[in-house]
Short mmCIF file of C-alpha atoms and ligand atoms in Angstrom, two decimals:
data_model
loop_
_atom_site.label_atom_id
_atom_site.label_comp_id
_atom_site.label_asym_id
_atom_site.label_seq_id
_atom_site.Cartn_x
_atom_site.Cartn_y
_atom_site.Cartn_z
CA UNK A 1428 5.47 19.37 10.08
CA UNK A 1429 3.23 21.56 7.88
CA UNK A 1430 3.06 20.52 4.04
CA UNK A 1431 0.84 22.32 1.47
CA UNK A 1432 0.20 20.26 -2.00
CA UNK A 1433 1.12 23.68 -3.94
CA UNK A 1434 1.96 21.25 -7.02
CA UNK A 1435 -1.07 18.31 -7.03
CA UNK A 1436 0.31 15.33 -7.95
CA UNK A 1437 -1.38 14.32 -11.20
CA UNK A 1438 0.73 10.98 -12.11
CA UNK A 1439 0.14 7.99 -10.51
CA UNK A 1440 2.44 5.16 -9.78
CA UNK A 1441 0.31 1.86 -7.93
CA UNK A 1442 2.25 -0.58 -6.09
CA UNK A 1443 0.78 -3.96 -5.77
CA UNK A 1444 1.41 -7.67 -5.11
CA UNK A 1445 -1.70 -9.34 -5.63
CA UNK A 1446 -5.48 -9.48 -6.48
CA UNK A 1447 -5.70 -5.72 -7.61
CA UNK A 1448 -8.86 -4.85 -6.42
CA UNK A 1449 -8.03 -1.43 -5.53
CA UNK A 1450 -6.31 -0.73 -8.39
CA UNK A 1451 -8.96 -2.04 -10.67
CA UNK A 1452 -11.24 0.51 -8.65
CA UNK A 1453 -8.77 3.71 -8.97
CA UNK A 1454 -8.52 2.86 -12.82
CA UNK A 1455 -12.26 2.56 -12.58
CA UNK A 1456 -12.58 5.93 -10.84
CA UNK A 1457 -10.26 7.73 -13.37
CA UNK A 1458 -12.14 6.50 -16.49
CA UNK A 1459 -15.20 7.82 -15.22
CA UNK A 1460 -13.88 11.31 -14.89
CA UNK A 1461 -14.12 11.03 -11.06
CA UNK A 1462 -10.39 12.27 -10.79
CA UNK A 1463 -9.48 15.18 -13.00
CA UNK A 1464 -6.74 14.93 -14.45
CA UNK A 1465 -4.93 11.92 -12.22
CA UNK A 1466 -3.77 9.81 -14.88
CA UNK A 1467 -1.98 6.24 -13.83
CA UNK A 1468 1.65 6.28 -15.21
CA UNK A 1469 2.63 2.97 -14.06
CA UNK A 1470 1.67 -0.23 -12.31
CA UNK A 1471 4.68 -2.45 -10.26
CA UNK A 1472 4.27 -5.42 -9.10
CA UNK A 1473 6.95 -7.17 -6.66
CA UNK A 1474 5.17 -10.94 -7.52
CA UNK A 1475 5.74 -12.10 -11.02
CA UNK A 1476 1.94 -13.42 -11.04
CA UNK A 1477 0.10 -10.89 -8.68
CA UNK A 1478 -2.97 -11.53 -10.68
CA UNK A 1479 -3.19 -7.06 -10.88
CA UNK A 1480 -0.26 -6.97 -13.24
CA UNK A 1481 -2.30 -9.12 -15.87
CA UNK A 1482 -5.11 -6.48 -14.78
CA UNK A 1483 -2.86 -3.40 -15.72
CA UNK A 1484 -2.07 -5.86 -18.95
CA UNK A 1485 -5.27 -5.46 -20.19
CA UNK A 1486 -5.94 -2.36 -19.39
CA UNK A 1487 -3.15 -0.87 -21.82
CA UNK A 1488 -1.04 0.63 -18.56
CA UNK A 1489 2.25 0.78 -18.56
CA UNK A 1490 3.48 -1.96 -16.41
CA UNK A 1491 7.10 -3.22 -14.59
CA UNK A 1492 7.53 -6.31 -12.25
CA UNK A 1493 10.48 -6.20 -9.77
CA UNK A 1494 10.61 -9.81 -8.52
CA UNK A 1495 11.25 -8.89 -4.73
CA UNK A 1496 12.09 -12.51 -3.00
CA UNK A 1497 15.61 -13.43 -2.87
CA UNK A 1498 16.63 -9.73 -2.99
CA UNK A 1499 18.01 -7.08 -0.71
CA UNK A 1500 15.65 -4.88 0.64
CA UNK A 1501 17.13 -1.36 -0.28
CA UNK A 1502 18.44 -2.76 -4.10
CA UNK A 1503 14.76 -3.63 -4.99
CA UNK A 1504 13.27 -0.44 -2.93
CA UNK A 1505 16.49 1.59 -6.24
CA UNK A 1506 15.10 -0.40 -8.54
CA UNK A 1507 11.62 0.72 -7.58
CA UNK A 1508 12.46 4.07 -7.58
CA UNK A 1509 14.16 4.58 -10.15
CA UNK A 1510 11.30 2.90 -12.32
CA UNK A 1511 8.95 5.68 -10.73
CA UNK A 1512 10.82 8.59 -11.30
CA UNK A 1513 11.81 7.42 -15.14
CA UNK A 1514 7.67 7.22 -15.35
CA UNK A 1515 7.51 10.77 -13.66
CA UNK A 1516 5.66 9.67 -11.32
CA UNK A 1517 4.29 12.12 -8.42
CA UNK A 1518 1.92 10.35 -6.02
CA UNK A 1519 2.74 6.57 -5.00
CA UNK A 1520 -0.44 4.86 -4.42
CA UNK A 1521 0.15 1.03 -2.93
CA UNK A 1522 -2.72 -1.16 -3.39
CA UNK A 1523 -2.23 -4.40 -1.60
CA UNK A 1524 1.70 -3.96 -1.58
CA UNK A 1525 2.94 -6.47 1.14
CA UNK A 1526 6.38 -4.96 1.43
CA UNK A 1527 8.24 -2.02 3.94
CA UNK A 1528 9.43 0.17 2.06
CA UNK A 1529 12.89 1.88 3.17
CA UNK A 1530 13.32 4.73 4.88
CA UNK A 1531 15.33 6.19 1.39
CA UNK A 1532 12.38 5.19 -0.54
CA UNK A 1533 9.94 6.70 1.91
CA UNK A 1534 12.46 10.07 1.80
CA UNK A 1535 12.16 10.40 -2.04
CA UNK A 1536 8.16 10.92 -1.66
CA UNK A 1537 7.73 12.71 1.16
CA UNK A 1538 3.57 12.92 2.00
CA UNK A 1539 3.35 11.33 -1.52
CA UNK A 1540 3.05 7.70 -0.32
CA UNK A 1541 -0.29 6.80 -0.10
CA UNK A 1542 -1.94 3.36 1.30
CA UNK A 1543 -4.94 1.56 2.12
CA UNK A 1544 -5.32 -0.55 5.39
CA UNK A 1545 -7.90 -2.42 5.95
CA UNK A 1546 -8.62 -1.58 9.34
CA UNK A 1547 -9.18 1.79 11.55
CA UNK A 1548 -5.70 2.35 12.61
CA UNK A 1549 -4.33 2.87 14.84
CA UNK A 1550 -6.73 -0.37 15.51
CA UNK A 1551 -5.52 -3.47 14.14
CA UNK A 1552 -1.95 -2.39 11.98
CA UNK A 1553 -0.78 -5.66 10.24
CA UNK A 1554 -1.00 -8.46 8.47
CA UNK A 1555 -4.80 -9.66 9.23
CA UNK A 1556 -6.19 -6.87 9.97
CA UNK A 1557 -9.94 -7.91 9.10
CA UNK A 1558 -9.49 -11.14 11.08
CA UNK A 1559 -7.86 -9.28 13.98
CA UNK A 1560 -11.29 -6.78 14.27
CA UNK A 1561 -13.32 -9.96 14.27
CA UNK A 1562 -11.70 -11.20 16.66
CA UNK A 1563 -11.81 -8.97 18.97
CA UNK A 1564 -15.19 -8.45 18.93
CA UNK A 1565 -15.53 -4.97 17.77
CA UNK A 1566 -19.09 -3.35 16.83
CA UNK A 1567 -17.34 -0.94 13.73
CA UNK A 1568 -15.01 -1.50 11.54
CA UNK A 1569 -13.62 0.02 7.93
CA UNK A 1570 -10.78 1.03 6.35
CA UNK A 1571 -8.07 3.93 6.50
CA UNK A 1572 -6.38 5.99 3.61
CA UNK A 1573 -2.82 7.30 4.78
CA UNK A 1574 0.39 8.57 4.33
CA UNK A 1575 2.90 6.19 4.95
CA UNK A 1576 5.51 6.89 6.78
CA UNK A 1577 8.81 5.44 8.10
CA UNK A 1578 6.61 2.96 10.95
CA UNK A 1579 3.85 0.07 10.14
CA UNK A 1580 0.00 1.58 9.18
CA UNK A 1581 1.24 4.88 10.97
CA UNK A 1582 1.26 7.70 8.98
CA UNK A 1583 -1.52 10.95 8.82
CA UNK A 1584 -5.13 9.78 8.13
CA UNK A 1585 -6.02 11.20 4.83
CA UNK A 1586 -9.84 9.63 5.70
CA UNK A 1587 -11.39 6.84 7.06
CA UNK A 1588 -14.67 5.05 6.28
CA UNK A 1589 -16.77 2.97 8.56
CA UNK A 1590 -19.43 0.38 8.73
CA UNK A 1591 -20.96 -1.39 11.63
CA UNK A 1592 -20.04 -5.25 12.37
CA UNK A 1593 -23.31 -7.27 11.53
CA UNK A 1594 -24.46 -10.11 14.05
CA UNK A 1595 -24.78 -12.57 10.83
CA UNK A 1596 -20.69 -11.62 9.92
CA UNK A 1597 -17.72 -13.77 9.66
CA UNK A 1598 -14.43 -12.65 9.41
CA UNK A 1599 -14.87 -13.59 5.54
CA UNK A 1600 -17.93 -11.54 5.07
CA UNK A 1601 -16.68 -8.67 6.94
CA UNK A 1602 -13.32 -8.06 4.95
CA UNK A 1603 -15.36 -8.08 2.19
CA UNK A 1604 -17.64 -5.66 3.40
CA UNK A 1605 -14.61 -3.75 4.29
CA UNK A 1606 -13.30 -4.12 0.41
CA UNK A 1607 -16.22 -2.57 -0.86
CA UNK A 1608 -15.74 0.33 1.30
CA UNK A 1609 -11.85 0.85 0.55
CA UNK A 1610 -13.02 1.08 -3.04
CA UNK A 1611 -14.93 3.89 -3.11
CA UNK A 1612 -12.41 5.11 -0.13
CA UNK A 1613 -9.24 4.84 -2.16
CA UNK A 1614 -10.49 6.91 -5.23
CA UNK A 1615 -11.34 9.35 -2.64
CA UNK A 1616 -8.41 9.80 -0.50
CA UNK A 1617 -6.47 10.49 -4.21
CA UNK A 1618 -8.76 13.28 -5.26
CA UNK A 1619 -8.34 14.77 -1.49
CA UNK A 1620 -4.54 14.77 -2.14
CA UNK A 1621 -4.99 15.79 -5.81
CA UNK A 1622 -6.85 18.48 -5.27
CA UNK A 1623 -4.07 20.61 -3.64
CA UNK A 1624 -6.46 21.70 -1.52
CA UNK A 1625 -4.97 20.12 2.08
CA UNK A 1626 -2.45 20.07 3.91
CA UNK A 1627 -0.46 18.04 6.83
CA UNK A 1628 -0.91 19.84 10.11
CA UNK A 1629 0.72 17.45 12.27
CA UNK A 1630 -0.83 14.43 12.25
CA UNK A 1631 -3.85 16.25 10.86
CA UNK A 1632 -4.87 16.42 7.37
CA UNK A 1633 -7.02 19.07 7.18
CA UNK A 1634 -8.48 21.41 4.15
CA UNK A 1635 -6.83 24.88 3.56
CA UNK A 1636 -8.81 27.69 4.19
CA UNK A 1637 -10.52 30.06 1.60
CA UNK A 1638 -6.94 32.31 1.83
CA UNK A 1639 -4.97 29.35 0.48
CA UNK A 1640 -3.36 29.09 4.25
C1 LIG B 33 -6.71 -4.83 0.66
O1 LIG B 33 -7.69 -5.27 1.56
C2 LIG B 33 -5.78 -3.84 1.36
O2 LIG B 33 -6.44 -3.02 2.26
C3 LIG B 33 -4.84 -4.78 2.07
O3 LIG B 33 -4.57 -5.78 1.12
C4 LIG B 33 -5.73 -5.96 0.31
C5 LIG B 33 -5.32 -5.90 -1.14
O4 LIG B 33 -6.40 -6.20 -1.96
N1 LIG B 33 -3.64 -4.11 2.45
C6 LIG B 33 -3.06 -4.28 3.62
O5 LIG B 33 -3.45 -5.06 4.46
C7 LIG B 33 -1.83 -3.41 3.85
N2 LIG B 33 -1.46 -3.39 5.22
P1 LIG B 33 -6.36 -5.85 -3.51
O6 LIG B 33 -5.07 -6.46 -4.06
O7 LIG B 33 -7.56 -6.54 -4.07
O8 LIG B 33 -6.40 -4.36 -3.65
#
């Protein structure tokens, strides 16, 4: 599939369940002009107390919690949805979102489903993924922007960034190694897709040339 970003998404909507980090850091990233005009329309959390929300709180965003346990899958994904779209949101960004999404939800924003894993996929998809690298011994690790799409951690690379495994690490000190990086990798990735100046060539995201082709 080949997919131009003719129309740059400009409005955010973050997804998140937890700590916020990345979110803090895209907020961070917009305030100091690094973005253009990417502005954050909304921040949804699926935990009541994801410790983000009170982050979007004080931070004056507009912000929605859709408690997610005890429900069916595709009536939270509406509710979800239909909370974006009211928000005119254009570019879903989770950050730390521990939920599938459905394959309806996934439909509605086609290539406009961004995520951060915190691993270099195809390496490592998952819960863990920090842990798993350790683990296994490997000498580089880092993070991945992508698109998501309808399967775990699988969707087109939007960028990766990498740093080497120290001899001193644990797995603690190496995920947050790795957190560091996705900050300044997150903020990225959205300016790539914001720019409207790449497409999807397969599974390649690659900049258009000077013709606009
Ligand atoms: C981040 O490390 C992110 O990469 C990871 O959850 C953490 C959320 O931290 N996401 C995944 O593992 C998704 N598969 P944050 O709430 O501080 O941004």
């Amino acid at each position: 599939m080949e997919l131009t970003f003719n129309a740059p998404p400009q409005r955010l909507g973050i997804l998140l369940s937890g700590r916020g980090s990345n979110f803090l850091a895209i907020a961070g990233a917009i305030r100091e002009g690094r973005l253009g005009g990417v502005e954050i329309a909304v921040v949804i959390s699926n935990v009541a107390e994801a410790p983000g929300l009170a982050v979007a709180r004080e931070l004056g965003l507009p912000h929605e919690v859709f408690v997610s346990k005890g429900r069916k899958r595709a009536e939270h994904d509406a509710d979800v949805l239909a909370c974006l779209r009211a928000h005119r949101v254009d570019l879903v960004c989770l950050a730390g979102y521990m939920r599938l999404l459905t394959p309806e939800f996934i439909a509605a924003f086609p290539n406009r489903i961004l995520n951060i894993h915190p691993s270099l996929l195809p390496a490592f998809p998952g819960l863990d993924a920090q842990q798993q690298a350790f683990d296994y011994g490997v000498q580089v690790a880092g993070c991945t922007v992508h698109l998501v799409d309808e399967h775990l951690d699988h969707g087109v690379i939007v960028l990766q960034r990498v740093i080497p495994v120290l001899e001193t690490d644990d797995a603690h000190s190496l995920a947050e190694r790795i957190l560091a990086e996705e900050h300044v990798a997150y903020a990225e990735g959205i300016a790539r897709v914001a720019s409207g100046e790449y497409q999807v060539q397969g599974r390649r995201f690659v900049k258009r040339n000077a013709s606009g082709r």
